[in-house]
Short mmCIF file of C-alpha atoms in Angstrom, two decimals:
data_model
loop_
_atom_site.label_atom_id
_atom_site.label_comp_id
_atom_site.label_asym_id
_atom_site.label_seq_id
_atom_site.Cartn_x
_atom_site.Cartn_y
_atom_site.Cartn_z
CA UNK A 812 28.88 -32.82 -6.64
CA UNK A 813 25.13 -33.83 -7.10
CA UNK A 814 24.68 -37.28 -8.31
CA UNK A 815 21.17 -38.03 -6.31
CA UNK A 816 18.10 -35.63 -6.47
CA UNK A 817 14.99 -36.29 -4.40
CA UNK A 818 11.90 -33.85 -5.11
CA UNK A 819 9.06 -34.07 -2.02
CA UNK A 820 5.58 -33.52 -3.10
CA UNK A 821 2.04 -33.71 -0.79
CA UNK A 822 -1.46 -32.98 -1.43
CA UNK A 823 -1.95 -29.78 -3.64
CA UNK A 824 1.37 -29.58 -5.43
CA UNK A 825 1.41 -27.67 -8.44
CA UNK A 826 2.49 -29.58 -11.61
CA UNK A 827 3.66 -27.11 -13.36
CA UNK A 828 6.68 -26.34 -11.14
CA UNK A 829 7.10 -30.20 -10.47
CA UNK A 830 7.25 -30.37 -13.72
CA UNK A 831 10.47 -27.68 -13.88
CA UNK A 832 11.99 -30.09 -11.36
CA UNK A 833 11.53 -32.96 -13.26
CA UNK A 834 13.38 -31.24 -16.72
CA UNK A 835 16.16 -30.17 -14.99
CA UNK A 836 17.03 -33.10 -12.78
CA UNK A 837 15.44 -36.27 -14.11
CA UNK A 838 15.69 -36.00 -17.37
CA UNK A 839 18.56 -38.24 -19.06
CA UNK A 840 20.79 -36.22 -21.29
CA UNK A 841 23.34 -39.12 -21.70
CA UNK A 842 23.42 -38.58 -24.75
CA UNK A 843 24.62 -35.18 -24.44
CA UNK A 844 27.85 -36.33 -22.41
CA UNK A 845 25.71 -34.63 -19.47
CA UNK A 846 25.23 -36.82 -15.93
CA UNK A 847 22.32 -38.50 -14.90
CA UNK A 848 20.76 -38.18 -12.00
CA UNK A 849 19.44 -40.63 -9.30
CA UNK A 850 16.16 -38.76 -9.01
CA UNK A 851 12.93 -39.56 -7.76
CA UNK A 852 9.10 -37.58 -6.31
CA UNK A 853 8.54 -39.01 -3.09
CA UNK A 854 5.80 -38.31 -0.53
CA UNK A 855 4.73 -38.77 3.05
CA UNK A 856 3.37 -42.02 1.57
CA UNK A 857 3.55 -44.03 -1.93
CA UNK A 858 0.35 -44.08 -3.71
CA UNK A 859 -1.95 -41.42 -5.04
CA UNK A 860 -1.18 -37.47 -4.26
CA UNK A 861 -3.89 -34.85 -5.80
CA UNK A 862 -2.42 -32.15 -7.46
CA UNK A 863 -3.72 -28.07 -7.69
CA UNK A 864 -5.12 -28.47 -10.91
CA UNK A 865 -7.73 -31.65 -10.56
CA UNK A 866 -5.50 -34.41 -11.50
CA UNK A 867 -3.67 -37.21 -9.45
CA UNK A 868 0.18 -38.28 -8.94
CA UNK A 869 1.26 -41.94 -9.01
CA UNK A 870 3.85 -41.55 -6.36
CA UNK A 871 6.57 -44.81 -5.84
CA UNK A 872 8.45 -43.29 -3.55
CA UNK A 873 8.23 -42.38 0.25
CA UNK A 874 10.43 -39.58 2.49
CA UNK A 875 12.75 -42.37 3.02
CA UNK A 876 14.11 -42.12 -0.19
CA UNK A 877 15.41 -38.14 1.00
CA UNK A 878 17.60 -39.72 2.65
CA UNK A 879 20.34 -40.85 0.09
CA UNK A 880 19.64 -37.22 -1.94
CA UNK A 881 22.23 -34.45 -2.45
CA UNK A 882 19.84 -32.15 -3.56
CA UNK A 883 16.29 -31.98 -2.14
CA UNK A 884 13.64 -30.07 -3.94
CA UNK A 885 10.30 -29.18 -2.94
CA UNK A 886 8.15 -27.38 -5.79
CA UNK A 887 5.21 -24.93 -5.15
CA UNK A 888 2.26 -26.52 -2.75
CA UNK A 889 -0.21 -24.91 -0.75
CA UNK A 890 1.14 -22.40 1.10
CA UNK A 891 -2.79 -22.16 3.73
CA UNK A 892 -2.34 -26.21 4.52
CA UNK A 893 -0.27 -27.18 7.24
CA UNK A 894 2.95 -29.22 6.03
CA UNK A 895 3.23 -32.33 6.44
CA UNK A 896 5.23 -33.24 9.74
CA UNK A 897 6.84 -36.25 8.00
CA UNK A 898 7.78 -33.31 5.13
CA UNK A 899 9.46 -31.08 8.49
CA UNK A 900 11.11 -33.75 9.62
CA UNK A 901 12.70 -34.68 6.06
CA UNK A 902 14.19 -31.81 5.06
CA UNK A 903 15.55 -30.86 8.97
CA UNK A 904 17.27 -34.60 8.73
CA UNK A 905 18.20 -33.10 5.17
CA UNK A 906 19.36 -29.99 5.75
CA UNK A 907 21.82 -31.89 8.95
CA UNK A 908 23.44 -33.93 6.93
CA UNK A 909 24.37 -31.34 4.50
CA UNK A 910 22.72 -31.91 2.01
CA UNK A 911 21.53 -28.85 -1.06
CA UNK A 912 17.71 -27.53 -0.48
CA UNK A 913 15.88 -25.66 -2.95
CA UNK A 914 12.31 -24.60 -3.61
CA UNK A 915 10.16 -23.24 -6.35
CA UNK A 916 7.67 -20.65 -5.52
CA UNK A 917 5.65 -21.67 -2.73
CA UNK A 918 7.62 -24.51 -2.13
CA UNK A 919 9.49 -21.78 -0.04
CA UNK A 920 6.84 -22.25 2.84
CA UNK A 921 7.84 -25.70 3.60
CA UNK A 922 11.39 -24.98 4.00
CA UNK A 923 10.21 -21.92 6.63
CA UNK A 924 8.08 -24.87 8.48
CA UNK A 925 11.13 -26.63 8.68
CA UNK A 926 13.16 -23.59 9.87
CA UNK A 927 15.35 -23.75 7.35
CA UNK A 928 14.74 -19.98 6.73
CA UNK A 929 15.69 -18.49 9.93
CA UNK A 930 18.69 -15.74 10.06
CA UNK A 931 18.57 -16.60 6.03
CA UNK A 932 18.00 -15.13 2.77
CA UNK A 933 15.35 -15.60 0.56
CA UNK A 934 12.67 -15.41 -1.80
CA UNK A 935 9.43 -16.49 -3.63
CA UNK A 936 6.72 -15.20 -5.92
CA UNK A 937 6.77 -11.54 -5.33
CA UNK A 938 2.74 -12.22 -4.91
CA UNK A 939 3.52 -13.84 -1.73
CA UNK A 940 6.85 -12.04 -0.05
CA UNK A 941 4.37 -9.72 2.19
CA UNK A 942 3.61 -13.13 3.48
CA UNK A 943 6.60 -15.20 4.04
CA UNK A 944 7.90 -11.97 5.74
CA UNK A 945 5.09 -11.83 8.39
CA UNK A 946 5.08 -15.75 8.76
CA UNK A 947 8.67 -16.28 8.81
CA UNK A 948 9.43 -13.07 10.60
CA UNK A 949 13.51 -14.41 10.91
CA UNK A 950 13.69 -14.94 7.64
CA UNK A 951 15.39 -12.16 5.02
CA UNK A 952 12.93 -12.11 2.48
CA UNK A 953 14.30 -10.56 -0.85
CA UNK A 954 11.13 -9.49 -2.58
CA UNK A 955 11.01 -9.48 -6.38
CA UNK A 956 14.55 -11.13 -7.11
CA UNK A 957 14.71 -14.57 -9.51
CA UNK A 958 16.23 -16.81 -6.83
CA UNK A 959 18.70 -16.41 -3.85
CA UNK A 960 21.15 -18.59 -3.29
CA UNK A 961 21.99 -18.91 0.74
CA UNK A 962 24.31 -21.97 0.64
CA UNK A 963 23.01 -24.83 0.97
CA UNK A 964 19.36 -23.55 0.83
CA UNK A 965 18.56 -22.17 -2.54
CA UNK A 966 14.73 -20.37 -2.78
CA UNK A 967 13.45 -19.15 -6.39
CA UNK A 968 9.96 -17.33 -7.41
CA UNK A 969 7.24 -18.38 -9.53
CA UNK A 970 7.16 -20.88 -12.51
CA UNK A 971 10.27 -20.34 -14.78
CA UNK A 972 12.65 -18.84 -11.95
CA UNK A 973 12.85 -22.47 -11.26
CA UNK A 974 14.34 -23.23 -14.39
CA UNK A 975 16.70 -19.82 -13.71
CA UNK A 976 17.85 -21.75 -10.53
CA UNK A 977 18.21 -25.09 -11.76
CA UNK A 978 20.51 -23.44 -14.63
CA UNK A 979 22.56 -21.49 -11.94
CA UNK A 980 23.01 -24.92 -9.86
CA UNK A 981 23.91 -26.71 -12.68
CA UNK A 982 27.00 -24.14 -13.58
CA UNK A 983 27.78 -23.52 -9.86
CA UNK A 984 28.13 -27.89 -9.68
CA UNK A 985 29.21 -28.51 -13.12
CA UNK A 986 30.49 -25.73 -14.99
CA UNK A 987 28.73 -23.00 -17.69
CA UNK A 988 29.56 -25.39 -20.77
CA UNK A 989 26.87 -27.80 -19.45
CA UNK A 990 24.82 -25.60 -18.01
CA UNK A 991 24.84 -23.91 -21.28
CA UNK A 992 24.16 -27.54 -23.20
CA UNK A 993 20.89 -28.01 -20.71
CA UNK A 994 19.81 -24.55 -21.07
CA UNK A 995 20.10 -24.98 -25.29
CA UNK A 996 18.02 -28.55 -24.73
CA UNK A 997 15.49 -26.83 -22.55
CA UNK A 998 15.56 -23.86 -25.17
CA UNK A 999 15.99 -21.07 -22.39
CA UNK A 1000 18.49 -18.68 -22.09
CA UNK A 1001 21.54 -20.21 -20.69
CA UNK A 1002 21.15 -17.54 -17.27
CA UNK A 1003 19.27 -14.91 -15.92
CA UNK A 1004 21.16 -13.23 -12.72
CA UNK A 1005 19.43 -14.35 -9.81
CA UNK A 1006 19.34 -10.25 -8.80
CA UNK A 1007 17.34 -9.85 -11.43
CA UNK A 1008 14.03 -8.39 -11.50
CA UNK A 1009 10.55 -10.86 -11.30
CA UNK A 1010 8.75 -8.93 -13.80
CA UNK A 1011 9.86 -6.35 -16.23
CA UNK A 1012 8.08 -3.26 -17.31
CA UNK A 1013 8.13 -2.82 -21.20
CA UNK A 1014 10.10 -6.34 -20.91
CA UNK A 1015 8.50 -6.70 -25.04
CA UNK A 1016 8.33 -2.68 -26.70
CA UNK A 1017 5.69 -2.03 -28.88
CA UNK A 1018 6.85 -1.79 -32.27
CA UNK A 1019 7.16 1.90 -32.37
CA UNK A 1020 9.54 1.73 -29.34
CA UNK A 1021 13.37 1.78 -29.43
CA UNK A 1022 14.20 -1.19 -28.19
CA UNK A 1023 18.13 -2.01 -26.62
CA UNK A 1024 18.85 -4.89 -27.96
CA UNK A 1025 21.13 -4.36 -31.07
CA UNK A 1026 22.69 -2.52 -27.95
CA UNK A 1027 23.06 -5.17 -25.85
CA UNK A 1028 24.53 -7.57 -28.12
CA UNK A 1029 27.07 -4.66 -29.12
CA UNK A 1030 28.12 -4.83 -25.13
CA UNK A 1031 29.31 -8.66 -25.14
CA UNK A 1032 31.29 -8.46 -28.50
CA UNK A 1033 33.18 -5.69 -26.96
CA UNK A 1034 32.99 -6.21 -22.97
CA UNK A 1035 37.40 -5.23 -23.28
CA UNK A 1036 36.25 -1.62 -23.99
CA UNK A 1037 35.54 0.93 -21.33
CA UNK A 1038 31.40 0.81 -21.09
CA UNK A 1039 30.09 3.64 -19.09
CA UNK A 1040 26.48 4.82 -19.18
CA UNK A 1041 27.43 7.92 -20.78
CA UNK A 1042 29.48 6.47 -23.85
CA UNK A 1043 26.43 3.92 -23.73
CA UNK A 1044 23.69 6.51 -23.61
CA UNK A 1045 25.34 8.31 -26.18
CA UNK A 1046 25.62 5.39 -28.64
CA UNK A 1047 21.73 4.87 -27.97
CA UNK A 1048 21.19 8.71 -28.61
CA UNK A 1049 19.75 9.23 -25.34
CA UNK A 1050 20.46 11.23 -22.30
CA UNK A 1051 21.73 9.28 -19.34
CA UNK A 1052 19.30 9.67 -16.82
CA UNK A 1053 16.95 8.16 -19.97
CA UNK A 1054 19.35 5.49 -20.52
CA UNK A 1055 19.60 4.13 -17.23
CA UNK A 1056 15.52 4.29 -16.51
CA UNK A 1057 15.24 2.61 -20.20
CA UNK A 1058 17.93 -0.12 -19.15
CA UNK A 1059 16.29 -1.23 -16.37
CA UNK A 1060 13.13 -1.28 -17.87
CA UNK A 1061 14.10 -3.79 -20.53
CA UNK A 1062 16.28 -5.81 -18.87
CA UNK A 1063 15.31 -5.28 -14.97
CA UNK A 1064 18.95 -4.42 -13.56
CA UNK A 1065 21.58 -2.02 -13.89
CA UNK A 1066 23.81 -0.74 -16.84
CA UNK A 1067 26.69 -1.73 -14.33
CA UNK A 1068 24.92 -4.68 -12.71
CA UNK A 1069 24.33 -6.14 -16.47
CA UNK A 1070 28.02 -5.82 -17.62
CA UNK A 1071 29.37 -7.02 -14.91
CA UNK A 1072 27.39 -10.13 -15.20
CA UNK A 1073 28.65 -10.50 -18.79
CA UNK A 1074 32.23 -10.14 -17.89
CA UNK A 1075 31.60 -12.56 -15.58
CA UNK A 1076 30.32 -14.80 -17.44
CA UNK A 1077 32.57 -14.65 -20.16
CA UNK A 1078 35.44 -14.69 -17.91
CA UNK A 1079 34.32 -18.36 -16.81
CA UNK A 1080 34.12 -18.97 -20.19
CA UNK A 1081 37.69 -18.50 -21.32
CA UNK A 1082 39.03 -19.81 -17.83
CA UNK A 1083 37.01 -23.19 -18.97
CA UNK A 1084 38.29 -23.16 -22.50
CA UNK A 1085 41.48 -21.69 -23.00
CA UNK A 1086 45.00 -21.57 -21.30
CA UNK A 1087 44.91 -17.52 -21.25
CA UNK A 1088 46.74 -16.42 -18.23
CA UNK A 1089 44.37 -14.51 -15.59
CA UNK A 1090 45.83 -11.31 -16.44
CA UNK A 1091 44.82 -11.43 -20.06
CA UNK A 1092 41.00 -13.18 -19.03
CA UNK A 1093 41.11 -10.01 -16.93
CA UNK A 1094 41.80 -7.70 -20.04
CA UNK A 1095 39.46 -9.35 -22.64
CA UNK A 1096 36.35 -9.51 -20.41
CA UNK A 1097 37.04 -5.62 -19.42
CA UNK A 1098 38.31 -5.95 -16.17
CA UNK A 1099 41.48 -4.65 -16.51
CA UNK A 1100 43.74 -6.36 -13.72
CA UNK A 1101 43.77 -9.82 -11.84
CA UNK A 1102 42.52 -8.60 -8.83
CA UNK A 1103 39.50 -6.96 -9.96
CA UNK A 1104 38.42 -10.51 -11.83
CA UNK A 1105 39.10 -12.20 -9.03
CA UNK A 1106 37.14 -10.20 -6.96
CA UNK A 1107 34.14 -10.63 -8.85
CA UNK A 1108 34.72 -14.17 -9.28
CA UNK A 1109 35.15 -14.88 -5.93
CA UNK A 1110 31.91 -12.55 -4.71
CA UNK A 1111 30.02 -14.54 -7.72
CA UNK A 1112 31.14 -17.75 -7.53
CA UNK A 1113 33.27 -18.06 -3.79
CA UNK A 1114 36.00 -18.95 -5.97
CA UNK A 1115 39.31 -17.07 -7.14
CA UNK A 1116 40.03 -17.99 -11.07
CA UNK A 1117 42.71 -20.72 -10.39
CA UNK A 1118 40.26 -22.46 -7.95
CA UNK A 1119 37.46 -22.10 -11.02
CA UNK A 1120 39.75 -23.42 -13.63
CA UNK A 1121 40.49 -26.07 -11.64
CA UNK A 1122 37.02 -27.15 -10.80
CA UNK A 1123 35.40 -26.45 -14.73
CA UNK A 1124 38.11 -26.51 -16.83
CA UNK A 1125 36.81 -28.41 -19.86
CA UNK A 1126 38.86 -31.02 -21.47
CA UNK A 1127 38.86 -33.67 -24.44
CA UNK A 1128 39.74 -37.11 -23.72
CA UNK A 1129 43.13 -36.47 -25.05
CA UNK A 1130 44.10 -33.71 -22.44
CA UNK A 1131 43.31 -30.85 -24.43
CA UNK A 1132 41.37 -27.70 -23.90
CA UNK A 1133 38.22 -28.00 -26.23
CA UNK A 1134 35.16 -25.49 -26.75
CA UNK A 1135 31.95 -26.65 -25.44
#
């Protein structure tokens, strides 16, 4: 698991998404019962590094530090400067030892110097997709999604899609329950699918405007019942060709997409916290068989529900199954 996080910064690197880095793998949360990471910002060399917005970085550390990191993150920085060669040669050397990449928005470009984007899916800021695409012409850009995980390289978009990844690292590594615990410190919301849309139309109605929410929290207290659009549409007094183009516009997927994700979700939940045989996780999430929850466990997660238990099955000191 990741114990060691090194984030790489050079001249031009926007704070802001440093600063995403910085909450969601340097900040202690001992006292949580969370781990603390080994972290550090390093740079082709210690000393001063200008940022994007007129200000200057104290940096300690150099790229040799990258070197003992599980996890290597490089935030957004100019994507019409050259990168660093010292930067290139890091994360290769990074990426061949095995270690986890991921970048924040533009932070994208330096992976593609470093060819870690070839044959390999990914994303950034939908502002600049058009332009990884022609620049990294190997590269499977994903326009407009939240992040993209292409184990071990993990790209996000702009600003708080960084937070999105860090959150979906954190419960890949560690488990929901403490993803769930830094999400509630950070006050976010504890995931957003990385499928999901950048930007959402309507994503706040007016106040005239129906808005789906009562809706939606209806869905997770009852994700055991059958839930198609047209028992959904009907329950929202719409038509469902207007309830599916509503859907998406508020939350920026699928009716289907956005349940499944739910039963997923709560699915790892009770295989964390209880002792519920698969079959009956299956039938309280809405699945309805084994199989079917471990097929979208294992397309989620690239593990089948007795693997998952094994790995994030939370437990008291005493042995015991506890809620997080």
């Amino acid at each position: 698991m990741i114990s060691n996080v090194a984030a790489i910064v050079y001249d031009g690197v926007a704070p802001f998404e440093l600063g995403v880095v910085c909450e969601a793998w340097g900040t202690d949360r001992s006292d949580m019962g969370l781990p603390v990471f080994d972290f550090a910002v390093c740079a082709p060399r210690r000393g001063v590094v200008p940022t994007s917005v007129g200000y200057d970085l104290q940096i300690r550390h150099d790229l040799g530090r990258v070197a003992e990191a599980d996890l290597v993150v490089v935030p957004a920085v100019p994507r019409s400067a050259d990168v660093p060669a010292e930067v290139v040669t890091a994360l290769r050397l990074a990426y061949e030892r095995g270690a986890r990449i991921m970048s924040v928005c533009s932070g994208v470009f330096a992976l593609g110097a470093a060819g870690l984007l070839d044959g390999r899916d990914c994303t950034t800021h939908w502002m600049y997709t058009d332009e990884l695409a022609a620049r990294f012409p190997t590269a499977h850009v994903i326009p407009e999604v939240l992040y993209v995980d292409a184990d071990p390289v993990l790209t996000s978009a702009g600003t708080a899609a960084g937070l999105d990844a860090s959150l979906y690292l954190w419960r890949k590594e560690f488990g929901s329950a403490m993803a769930n615990m830094v999400a509630r410190r950070m006050v976010v919301p504890p995931q957003r699918d990385g499928g999901q849309a950048q930007f959402i139309h309507n994503a706040i109605p007016g106040c005239d405007a129906e808005t789906l929410g009562p809706l939606l929290t209806w869905i997770t207290e009852h994700l055991d019942e059958p839930l198609d659009v047209g028992s959904l549409a009907a329950r929202s007094s719409m038509s469902a060709r207007t309830f599916a183009r509503r859907f998406r516009a508020e939350t920026g997927t699928t009716p289907h997409a956005w349940i499944t994700q739910q039963r997923v979700r709560r699915a790892e939940q009770l295989l964390e916290e209880t002792d519920h045989p698969v079959e009956r996780v299956a039938a309280e999430v809405g699945f309805g068989n084994a199989a079917a929850l471990r097929q979208h466990l294992r397309h989620v997660r690239g593990l089948n529900p007795q693997q998952y238990r094994r790995r994030f099955r939370v437990e008291a000191p005493g042995g015991q199954v506890v809620s997080a």
